[in-house]
Amino acid sequence: MQLNGLGTASPGTATEIVLLDPEEHVIGRLRFRACPTCRTGRILDVWVCDARQRQGLGRDLVHSVLARCPGFQWSTTAQTRDGRGFFETMARESAVPLPHGGPLCCHLMGGFRRTWHGLLDRRQHSGSRHG
C-alpha cells in the first residue's frame, strides 16, 4: 500500500492524504487543514473503503498526519459515536489529544468565521468600556 499527500500549503485549504492499494485504487483517505504559523491542525475526515475496514488503515492515516506535523495541537470535526471512539483510541495511542470541535486559529477559521468572531470581539470590547 502507498500513501500519497495531495493539497496545498495554504492553511485555509484542505490537504488530503490518500491510501492506494497495489493496483493504485483509492482505499482510504484523510483530509486535514494545518497552520504551520500557529502549529494547529484539524482532521476533517477519515475514510476507509468498506472492504478494508478494521485493518488499521485509518490508524495508519492518522499516524501519518501526526508525523507530518509533529508538535501541532490537533482537533477534529464532530463525529459519530464510532468516530469518537476511534479518535479517543488514537489519542491514547499517540499521546496527542484529538478533541472534536476544538478552537481553531484565525488562519484555519475561514473568512466567514473570522468576520463573525471579529464582530463579537468588537461588541464585547465596546460593551465592557460602557458598562
XYZ file of C-alpha atoms in Angstrom:
131
model
C 0.000 0.000 0.000
C 1.101 3.504 -0.717
C 0.399 6.897 0.866
C 0.246 9.985 -1.303
C -0.145 13.526 0.036
C -2.101 15.931 -2.111
C -3.036 19.541 -1.489
C -1.526 22.938 -0.928
C 0.498 24.603 1.779
C -2.255 27.166 2.419
C -3.799 26.757 5.912
C -7.246 27.603 4.538
C -7.135 24.726 2.056
C -7.621 21.091 2.922
C -4.793 18.656 2.290
C -5.622 15.055 1.501
C -3.529 12.003 2.263
C -4.617 9.173 0.003
C -4.002 5.474 0.626
C -3.679 3.351 -2.530
C -3.665 -0.407 -2.924
C -1.048 -2.115 -5.162
C -3.301 -1.560 -8.203
C -3.452 2.163 -7.284
C -7.137 2.116 -6.296
C -8.039 4.580 -3.549
C -8.809 2.559 -0.432
C -8.562 5.305 2.167
C -8.039 8.995 2.694
C -7.631 11.553 5.436
C -8.407 15.229 4.857
C -6.954 17.881 7.162
C -6.035 21.536 7.414
C -2.909 22.669 9.234
C -1.408 26.042 10.092
C 2.380 25.981 10.431
C 2.353 29.528 11.861
C 0.140 28.627 14.830
C 1.078 24.910 14.840
C -2.563 23.846 14.896
C -4.471 21.426 12.734
C -7.900 19.934 12.273
C -8.643 16.488 10.915
C -11.680 16.978 8.704
C -12.452 13.353 7.924
C -11.006 9.866 7.662
C -12.436 7.360 5.212
C -11.503 3.733 4.510
C -13.421 1.650 1.954
C -15.780 -0.945 3.429
C -13.722 -3.924 2.212
C -10.655 -2.614 4.109
C -12.323 -1.623 7.403
C -10.837 -2.833 10.712
C -7.366 -3.438 9.248
C -5.627 -0.467 10.885
C -5.640 1.703 7.774
C -7.447 4.628 9.425
C -4.947 4.350 12.250
C -2.073 4.483 9.731
C -3.582 7.584 8.130
C -3.848 9.394 11.473
C -0.278 8.446 12.411
C 0.823 9.744 9.013
C -0.705 13.198 9.538
C 0.648 13.419 13.096
C 4.138 12.549 11.812
C 3.793 15.102 9.022
C 3.064 17.883 11.538
C 4.884 16.983 14.777
C 4.143 19.085 17.840
C 0.928 20.536 16.428
C -2.209 20.957 18.545
C -4.948 18.945 16.813
C -8.726 18.840 16.844
C -11.305 17.015 14.752
C -14.716 17.822 13.384
C -17.824 16.433 15.094
C -18.080 12.661 14.754
C -20.399 9.724 15.004
C -20.200 7.521 18.104
C -17.826 5.176 16.235
C -15.730 8.162 15.161
C -15.470 9.455 18.725
C -14.336 6.016 19.878
C -11.765 5.863 17.074
C -10.293 9.287 17.905
C -10.301 8.544 21.656
C -8.295 5.390 20.931
C -5.957 7.297 18.612
C -5.412 9.998 21.256
C -4.439 7.382 23.846
C -2.205 5.521 21.404
C -0.432 8.593 20.047
C -0.440 10.679 23.268
C -1.767 13.545 21.130
C -5.133 14.981 22.246
C -7.702 14.850 19.420
C -10.751 16.701 20.788
C -13.673 17.270 18.468
C -14.690 20.828 17.721
C -11.750 22.433 19.497
C -10.891 26.075 18.793
C -9.241 26.949 15.515
C -6.556 29.529 14.915
C -7.598 32.527 12.819
C -5.888 31.056 9.727
C -7.939 27.848 9.812
C -11.228 29.516 10.672
C -12.192 30.716 7.215
C -13.406 34.163 6.164
C -16.962 33.983 7.495
C -15.970 32.709 10.940
C -13.099 35.244 11.201
C -15.527 38.068 10.413
C -18.131 36.741 12.855
C -15.579 36.357 15.667
C -14.198 39.827 14.905
C -17.671 41.340 15.217
C -18.273 39.503 18.502
C -14.907 40.639 19.879
C -15.598 44.275 18.956
C -19.063 44.096 20.511
C -17.667 42.616 23.741
C -14.928 45.235 23.952
C -17.291 48.134 23.290
C -19.733 46.748 25.879
C -17.032 46.482 28.529
C -15.988 50.129 28.061
C -19.506 51.425 28.576
C -20.541 49.088 31.372
